[in-house]
GROMACS .gro file of C-alpha atoms in nm:
model
  302
    1MET     CA    1   0.000   0.000   0.000
    2THR     CA    2   0.117   0.353  -0.074
    3VAL     CA    3   0.021   0.710   0.003
    4GLN     CA    4   0.103   1.024  -0.189
    5ILE     CA    5   0.313   1.288  -0.016
    6ARG     CA    6   0.371   1.639  -0.143
    7TYR     CA    7   0.736   1.738  -0.092
    8PHE     CA    8   0.816   2.105  -0.144
    9PHE     CA    9   1.060   2.387  -0.076
   10ARG     CA   10   1.051   2.764  -0.122
   11SER     CA   11   1.323   2.990  -0.256
   12THR     CA   12   1.406   3.253  -0.516
   13ARG     CA   13   1.290   3.220  -0.876
   14ALA     CA   14   1.639   3.132  -1.002
   15VAL     CA   15   1.683   2.851  -0.749
   16ALA     CA   16   1.328   2.725  -0.805
   17GLU     CA   17   1.360   2.714  -1.184
   18SER     CA   18   1.697   2.539  -1.163
   19ALA     CA   19   1.557   2.279  -0.922
   20TYR     CA   20   1.245   2.225  -1.132
   21ALA     CA   21   1.458   2.163  -1.441
   22ARG     CA   22   1.652   1.899  -1.248
   23LEU     CA   23   1.341   1.732  -1.106
   24GLU     CA   24   1.170   1.678  -1.442
   25PRO     CA   25   1.415   1.416  -1.575
   26ALA     CA   26   1.469   1.268  -1.227
   27PHE     CA   27   1.102   1.171  -1.184
   28GLU     CA   28   1.000   1.140  -1.549
   29ASP     CA   29   0.996   0.759  -1.550
   30GLU     CA   30   0.787   0.756  -1.233
   31GLY     CA   31   0.538   1.001  -1.380
   32ALA     CA   32   0.532   1.202  -1.058
   33PRO     CA   33   0.341   1.533  -1.087
   34LEU     CA   34   0.559   1.842  -1.038
   35ALA     CA   35   0.466   2.206  -0.982
   36ILE     CA   36   0.644   2.540  -0.975
   37THR     CA   37   0.447   2.839  -0.843
   38GLU     CA   38   0.516   3.202  -0.756
   39ILE     CA   39   0.361   3.240  -0.410
   40ASP     CA   40   0.473   3.594  -0.317
   41GLU     CA   41   0.557   3.834  -0.600
   42ALA     CA   42   0.663   4.116  -0.366
   43ALA     CA   43   0.908   3.892  -0.182
   44GLY     CA   44   1.019   3.709  -0.497
   45LEU     CA   45   0.928   3.377  -0.335
   46TRP     CA   46   0.864   3.063  -0.543
   47GLU     CA   47   0.763   2.709  -0.446
   48VAL     CA   48   0.860   2.383  -0.615
   49ALA     CA   49   0.672   2.064  -0.529
   50ALA     CA   50   0.674   1.697  -0.625
   51TYR     CA   51   0.394   1.451  -0.550
   52LEU     CA   52   0.562   1.119  -0.470
   53GLU     CA   53   0.429   0.776  -0.381
   54VAL     CA   54   0.553   0.645  -0.044
   55ALA     CA   55   0.515   0.292   0.093
   56VAL     CA   56   0.298   0.247   0.403
   57GLY     CA   57   0.345  -0.025   0.665
   58ASP     CA   58   0.079  -0.234   0.838
   59ASP     CA   59   0.048   0.031   1.107
   60GLY     CA   60  -0.041   0.292   0.847
   61GLU     CA   61   0.285   0.483   0.888
   62ALA     CA   62   0.494   0.585   0.587
   63VAL     CA   63   0.802   0.363   0.587
   64SER     CA   64   1.012   0.547   0.330
   65GLY     CA   65   0.904   0.908   0.374
   66ASP     CA   66   1.242   1.038   0.491
   67GLU     CA   67   1.421   0.856   0.212
   68ARG     CA   68   1.190   1.008  -0.048
   69ALA     CA   69   1.242   1.353   0.102
   70GLU     CA   70   1.616   1.312   0.060
   71GLU     CA   71   1.562   1.178  -0.291
   72PHE     CA   72   1.365   1.496  -0.367
   73ARG     CA   73   1.643   1.712  -0.216
   74ALA     CA   74   1.918   1.538  -0.412
   75ALA     CA   75   1.726   1.540  -0.740
   76ALA     CA   76   1.659   1.914  -0.701
   77GLY     CA   77   2.026   1.981  -0.626
   78LEU     CA   78   1.950   2.138  -0.287
   79GLY     CA   79   2.189   2.170   0.005
   80ALA     CA   80   2.129   2.031   0.352
   81ASP     CA   81   2.036   2.379   0.475
   82VAL     CA   82   1.722   2.397   0.258
   83GLU     CA   83   1.409   2.300   0.450
   84ILE     CA   84   1.196   2.037   0.277
   85GLY     CA   85   0.829   2.049   0.368
   86CYS     CA   86   0.595   1.754   0.331
   87GLU     CA   87   0.226   1.679   0.365
   88VAL     CA   88   0.040   1.352   0.328
   89LEU     CA   89  -0.244   1.383   0.079
   90PRO     CA   90  -0.574   1.205   0.147
   91ASP     CA   91  -0.668   0.913  -0.075
   92LYS     CA   92  -0.931   1.063  -0.304
   93ASP     CA   93  -1.012   1.123  -0.668
   94TRP     CA   94  -0.859   1.467  -0.702
   95MET     CA   95  -0.966   1.518  -1.063
   96ALA     CA   96  -1.329   1.435  -0.980
   97ASP     CA   97  -1.317   1.694  -0.702
   98VAL     CA   98  -1.164   1.956  -0.931
   99LEU     CA   99  -1.423   1.895  -1.201
  100ALA     CA  100  -1.704   1.922  -0.948
  101GLU     CA  101  -1.580   2.263  -0.838
  102LEU     CA  102  -1.505   2.406  -1.182
  103LYS     CA  103  -1.831   2.552  -1.306
  104PRO     CA  104  -1.855   2.727  -1.644
  105VAL     CA  105  -1.718   3.083  -1.636
  106ARG     CA  106  -1.905   3.347  -1.838
  107ALA     CA  107  -1.736   3.669  -1.947
  108GLY     CA  108  -1.881   3.881  -2.224
  109ARG     CA  109  -2.001   3.637  -2.489
  110PHE     CA  110  -1.753   3.369  -2.380
  111VAL     CA  111  -1.805   3.059  -2.169
  112VAL     CA  112  -1.494   2.878  -2.044
  113HIS     CA  113  -1.578   2.521  -1.945
  114GLY     CA  114  -1.462   2.161  -1.931
  115ALA     CA  115  -1.591   1.876  -2.145
  116HIS     CA  116  -1.820   1.771  -1.859
  117ASP     CA  117  -2.020   2.095  -1.902
  118ARG     CA  118  -2.065   2.096  -2.280
  119ASP     CA  119  -2.441   2.054  -2.242
  120LYS     CA  120  -2.466   2.376  -2.038
  121ILE     CA  121  -2.349   2.608  -2.318
  122GLY     CA  122  -2.613   2.824  -2.485
  123ALA     CA  123  -2.660   2.833  -2.860
  124HIS     CA  124  -2.545   3.195  -2.883
  125GLU     CA  125  -2.250   3.164  -2.644
  126LEU     CA  126  -1.889   3.125  -2.756
  127SER     CA  127  -1.751   2.804  -2.608
  128ILE     CA  128  -1.388   2.775  -2.493
  129GLU     CA  129  -1.324   2.423  -2.373
  130ILE     CA  130  -1.027   2.382  -2.136
  131GLU     CA  131  -0.982   2.065  -1.935
  132ALA     CA  132  -0.904   2.092  -1.564
  133GLY     CA  133  -0.623   1.840  -1.609
  134MET     CA  134  -0.445   2.078  -1.844
  135ALA     CA  135  -0.199   2.305  -1.664
  136PHE     CA  136  -0.152   2.682  -1.687
  137GLY     CA  137  -0.504   2.804  -1.638
  138THR     CA  138  -0.861   2.687  -1.681
  139GLY     CA  139  -1.004   3.038  -1.716
  140HIS     CA  140  -1.146   3.045  -1.363
  141HIS     CA  141  -0.905   3.308  -1.230
  142GLY     CA  142  -1.052   3.658  -1.215
  143THR     CA  143  -0.776   3.801  -1.434
  144THR     CA  144  -0.876   3.576  -1.723
  145ALA     CA  145  -1.242   3.667  -1.692
  146GLY     CA  146  -1.146   4.035  -1.690
  147CYS     CA  147  -0.937   3.998  -2.004
  148LEU     CA  148  -1.218   3.812  -2.181
  149THR     CA  149  -1.465   4.088  -2.095
  150LEU     CA  150  -1.234   4.363  -2.225
  151ILE     CA  151  -1.144   4.164  -2.537
  152ASP     CA  152  -1.514   4.130  -2.618
  153ARG     CA  153  -1.563   4.506  -2.587
  154VAL     CA  154  -1.251   4.599  -2.785
  155VAL     CA  155  -1.308   4.360  -3.075
  156ARG     CA  156  -1.673   4.468  -3.112
  157LYS     CA  157  -1.561   4.826  -3.177
  158ARG     CA  158  -1.214   4.804  -3.329
  159ARG     CA  159  -1.194   4.489  -3.547
  160PRO     CA  160  -0.815   4.438  -3.515
  161ARG     CA  161  -0.626   4.234  -3.773
  162ALA     CA  162  -0.280   4.158  -3.633
  163VAL     CA  163  -0.314   4.014  -3.281
  164LEU     CA  164  -0.063   3.891  -3.020
  165ASP     CA  165  -0.142   3.694  -2.702
  166LEU     CA  166   0.174   3.736  -2.492
  167GLY     CA  167   0.218   3.476  -2.216
  168THR     CA  168  -0.068   3.266  -2.348
  169GLY     CA  169  -0.063   2.990  -2.083
  170SER     CA  170  -0.352   2.758  -2.173
  171ALA     CA  171  -0.438   2.977  -2.479
  172VAL     CA  172  -0.780   3.079  -2.342
  173LEU     CA  173  -0.742   3.437  -2.471
  174ALA     CA  174  -0.604   3.334  -2.810
  175ILE     CA  175  -0.889   3.086  -2.860
  176ALA     CA  176  -1.139   3.355  -2.757
  177LEU     CA  177  -1.001   3.599  -3.014
  178ALA     CA  178  -1.005   3.338  -3.289
  179LYS     CA  179  -1.363   3.233  -3.216
  180LEU     CA  180  -1.495   3.584  -3.159
  181ALA     CA  181  -1.400   3.734  -3.495
  182ARG     CA  182  -1.201   3.467  -3.683
  183LEU     CA  183  -0.885   3.661  -3.600
  184ALA     CA  184  -0.538   3.526  -3.676
  185VAL     CA  185  -0.346   3.523  -3.347
  186ILE     CA  186   0.012   3.448  -3.254
  187ALA     CA  187   0.018   3.305  -2.899
  188THR     CA  188   0.351   3.296  -2.715
  189ASP     CA  189   0.478   3.169  -2.381
  190ILE     CA  190   0.821   3.141  -2.222
  191ASP     CA  191   0.746   2.790  -2.091
  192PRO     CA  192   0.775   2.512  -2.354
  193VAL     CA  193   0.530   2.293  -2.161
  194ALA     CA  194   0.275   2.576  -2.163
  195VAL     CA  195   0.322   2.613  -2.539
  196SER     CA  196   0.256   2.241  -2.586
  197VAL     CA  197  -0.060   2.258  -2.371
  198ALA     CA  198  -0.173   2.571  -2.555
  199ALA     CA  199  -0.133   2.395  -2.891
  200GLN     CA  200  -0.343   2.102  -2.768
  201ASN     CA  201  -0.618   2.338  -2.651
  202VAL     CA  202  -0.610   2.526  -2.981
  203ARG     CA  203  -0.661   2.202  -3.172
  204ALA     CA  204  -0.934   2.084  -2.934
  205ASN     CA  205  -1.122   2.410  -2.991
  206GLU     CA  206  -1.085   2.377  -3.370
  207VAL     CA  207  -0.898   2.704  -3.427
  208ALA     CA  208  -0.557   2.562  -3.524
  209GLY     CA  209  -0.586   2.735  -3.861
  210LEU     CA  210  -0.603   3.073  -3.688
  211VAL     CA  211  -0.379   3.045  -3.379
  212GLU     CA  212  -0.003   2.991  -3.403
  213THR     CA  213   0.163   2.887  -3.075
  214VAL     CA  214   0.528   2.983  -3.029
  215ARG     CA  215   0.781   2.966  -2.745
  216ALA     CA  216   0.916   3.315  -2.680
  217ASP     CA  217   1.073   3.520  -2.401
  218GLY     CA  218   0.875   3.841  -2.431
  219PHE     CA  219   0.877   3.974  -2.787
  220ALA     CA  220   1.217   3.824  -2.872
  221VAL     CA  221   1.130   3.575  -3.145
  222PRO     CA  222   1.128   3.612  -3.527
  223ALA     CA  223   0.766   3.498  -3.558
  224VAL     CA  224   0.653   3.794  -3.346
  225ARG     CA  225   0.872   4.046  -3.525
  226ARG     CA  226   0.743   3.929  -3.865
  227ARG     CA  227   0.380   3.990  -3.767
  228ALA     CA  228   0.435   4.327  -3.597
  229PRO     CA  229   0.307   4.590  -3.568
  230PHE     CA  230   0.001   4.458  -3.385
  231ASP     CA  231  -0.343   4.617  -3.370
  232LEU     CA  232  -0.418   4.433  -3.044
  233ILE     CA  233  -0.187   4.287  -2.780
  234VAL     CA  234  -0.325   4.096  -2.481
  235ALA     CA  235  -0.105   3.991  -2.189
  236ASN     CA  236  -0.231   3.821  -1.874
  237ILE     CA  237   0.100   3.780  -1.691
  238LEU     CA  238   0.230   3.976  -1.389
  239ALA     CA  239   0.280   4.343  -1.308
  240GLY     CA  240   0.660   4.325  -1.287
  241PRO     CA  241   0.715   4.176  -1.633
  242LEU     CA  242   0.453   4.409  -1.781
  243ILE     CA  243   0.637   4.713  -1.650
  244ARG     CA  244   0.972   4.584  -1.778
  245LEU     CA  245   0.825   4.505  -2.119
  246ALA     CA  246   0.641   4.837  -2.164
  247PRO     CA  247   0.901   4.973  -2.414
  248ASP     CA  248   0.870   4.652  -2.617
  249PHE     CA  249   0.491   4.690  -2.626
  250ARG     CA  250   0.539   5.032  -2.783
  251ARG     CA  251   0.788   4.904  -3.040
  252HIS     CA  252   0.554   4.625  -3.149
  253ALA     CA  253   0.218   4.807  -3.131
  254ALA     CA  254   0.071   4.989  -3.429
  255ARG     CA  255  -0.046   5.346  -3.392
  256ASN     CA  256  -0.383   5.351  -3.217
  257ALA     CA  257  -0.331   4.986  -3.119
  258ASP     CA  258  -0.524   4.847  -2.822
  259VAL     CA  259  -0.355   4.669  -2.531
  260VAL     CA  260  -0.536   4.455  -2.273
  261LEU     CA  261  -0.331   4.371  -1.962
  262SER     CA  262  -0.397   4.170  -1.648
  263GLY     CA  263  -0.230   3.966  -1.377
  264ILE     CA  264  -0.220   4.298  -1.190
  265LEU     CA  265  -0.317   4.353  -0.827
  266VAL     CA  266  -0.526   4.662  -0.752
  267GLU     CA  267  -0.235   4.831  -0.573
  268GLN     CA  268  -0.003   4.759  -0.868
  269ALA     CA  269  -0.227   4.917  -1.131
  270PRO     CA  270  -0.097   5.277  -1.093
  271ALA     CA  271   0.263   5.166  -1.153
  272VAL     CA  272   0.163   4.965  -1.461
  273ARG     CA  273  -0.040   5.255  -1.601
  274ALA     CA  274   0.251   5.494  -1.538
  275ALA     CA  275   0.499   5.267  -1.716
  276PHE     CA  276   0.276   5.245  -2.021
  277ARG     CA  277   0.186   5.615  -2.012
  278ALA     CA  278   0.558   5.691  -2.038
  279GLN     CA  279   0.560   5.484  -2.359
  280GLY     CA  280   0.270   5.675  -2.514
  281PHE     CA  281  -0.026   5.460  -2.411
  282ALA     CA  282  -0.346   5.626  -2.292
  283HIS     CA  283  -0.570   5.464  -2.030
  284ARG     CA  284  -0.912   5.365  -2.161
  285GLU     CA  285  -1.069   5.141  -1.897
  286THR     CA  286  -0.996   4.960  -1.572
  287LEU     CA  287  -1.199   4.652  -1.480
  288VAL     CA  288  -1.176   4.552  -1.111
  289MET     CA  289  -1.228   4.186  -1.013
  290GLY     CA  290  -1.179   4.156  -0.638
  291GLU     CA  291  -0.809   4.215  -0.569
  292TRP     CA  292  -0.720   4.203  -0.940
  293VAL     CA  293  -0.761   4.447  -1.229
  294ALA     CA  294  -0.757   4.427  -1.607
  295LEU     CA  295  -0.652   4.735  -1.804
  296HIS     CA  296  -0.745   4.855  -2.151
  297LEU     CA  297  -0.487   5.097  -2.293
  298ARG     CA  298  -0.443   5.251  -2.639
  299ARG     CA  299  -0.125   5.366  -2.806
  300LEU     CA  300  -0.146   5.728  -2.906
  301ALA     CA  301  -0.112   5.814  -3.275
  302ILE     CA  302   0.224   5.991  -3.237
   0.00000   0.00000   0.00000
């Protein structure tokens, strides 16, 4: 008999990404789920976790838990000074629980849903099907809903032609743009696994002829440069990267281009707006969703 234990540690982004890269090949044959998550943007704190099977004795106690913890430490390349946390996970059907909780999300004309909710989509609604088992976003986070709402409003009025989804994740926004107005979209992400998942979702939603998925760090890829300048750029990432990339947004945006941004906390919005204002973008609308905001900006015709 076995139980599943989540082993994890927390550190800087550089250490976390290095450890995650080491863990992938170490546990590939075992098929152990891995995760890397930013848990505190202000503090620059990231968490890396592995979900490992551990043998259990007749008394119900894990008999190899410490050994697996050290296996996790060694595979991640961590020193003895790094604290390894662990928690025993209850024996349950996690995917069934996730599916039960994930109800369809409606934003503008869009409905983001899993295959289990196909029968709940109205005839005049635009369906975006994303499975809960697919990483990098199911559309249930408030930032995604905010982006979808603003995209609906912008495309109704502006009819863009060249469109970029920067940091696409699961490709929810790119799929929405393709389905909304049959727009050709280039969807990029820095994470190769995210790009692979995005491509699967694009095919599943039958918009592969319109959405091109590409691995890119920001705007630095030939496929993006070839399509620029863009009439619409959407980016649901984080405030820090958005601020750093503001000059690149200007270089790749057409005059009068629209920009939809999210992944921004309410208190971070003024700094993001200021960074883009300095690059010649005017504020058009702010949509507040709890502690998060989505911004609609427009590049001035100068």
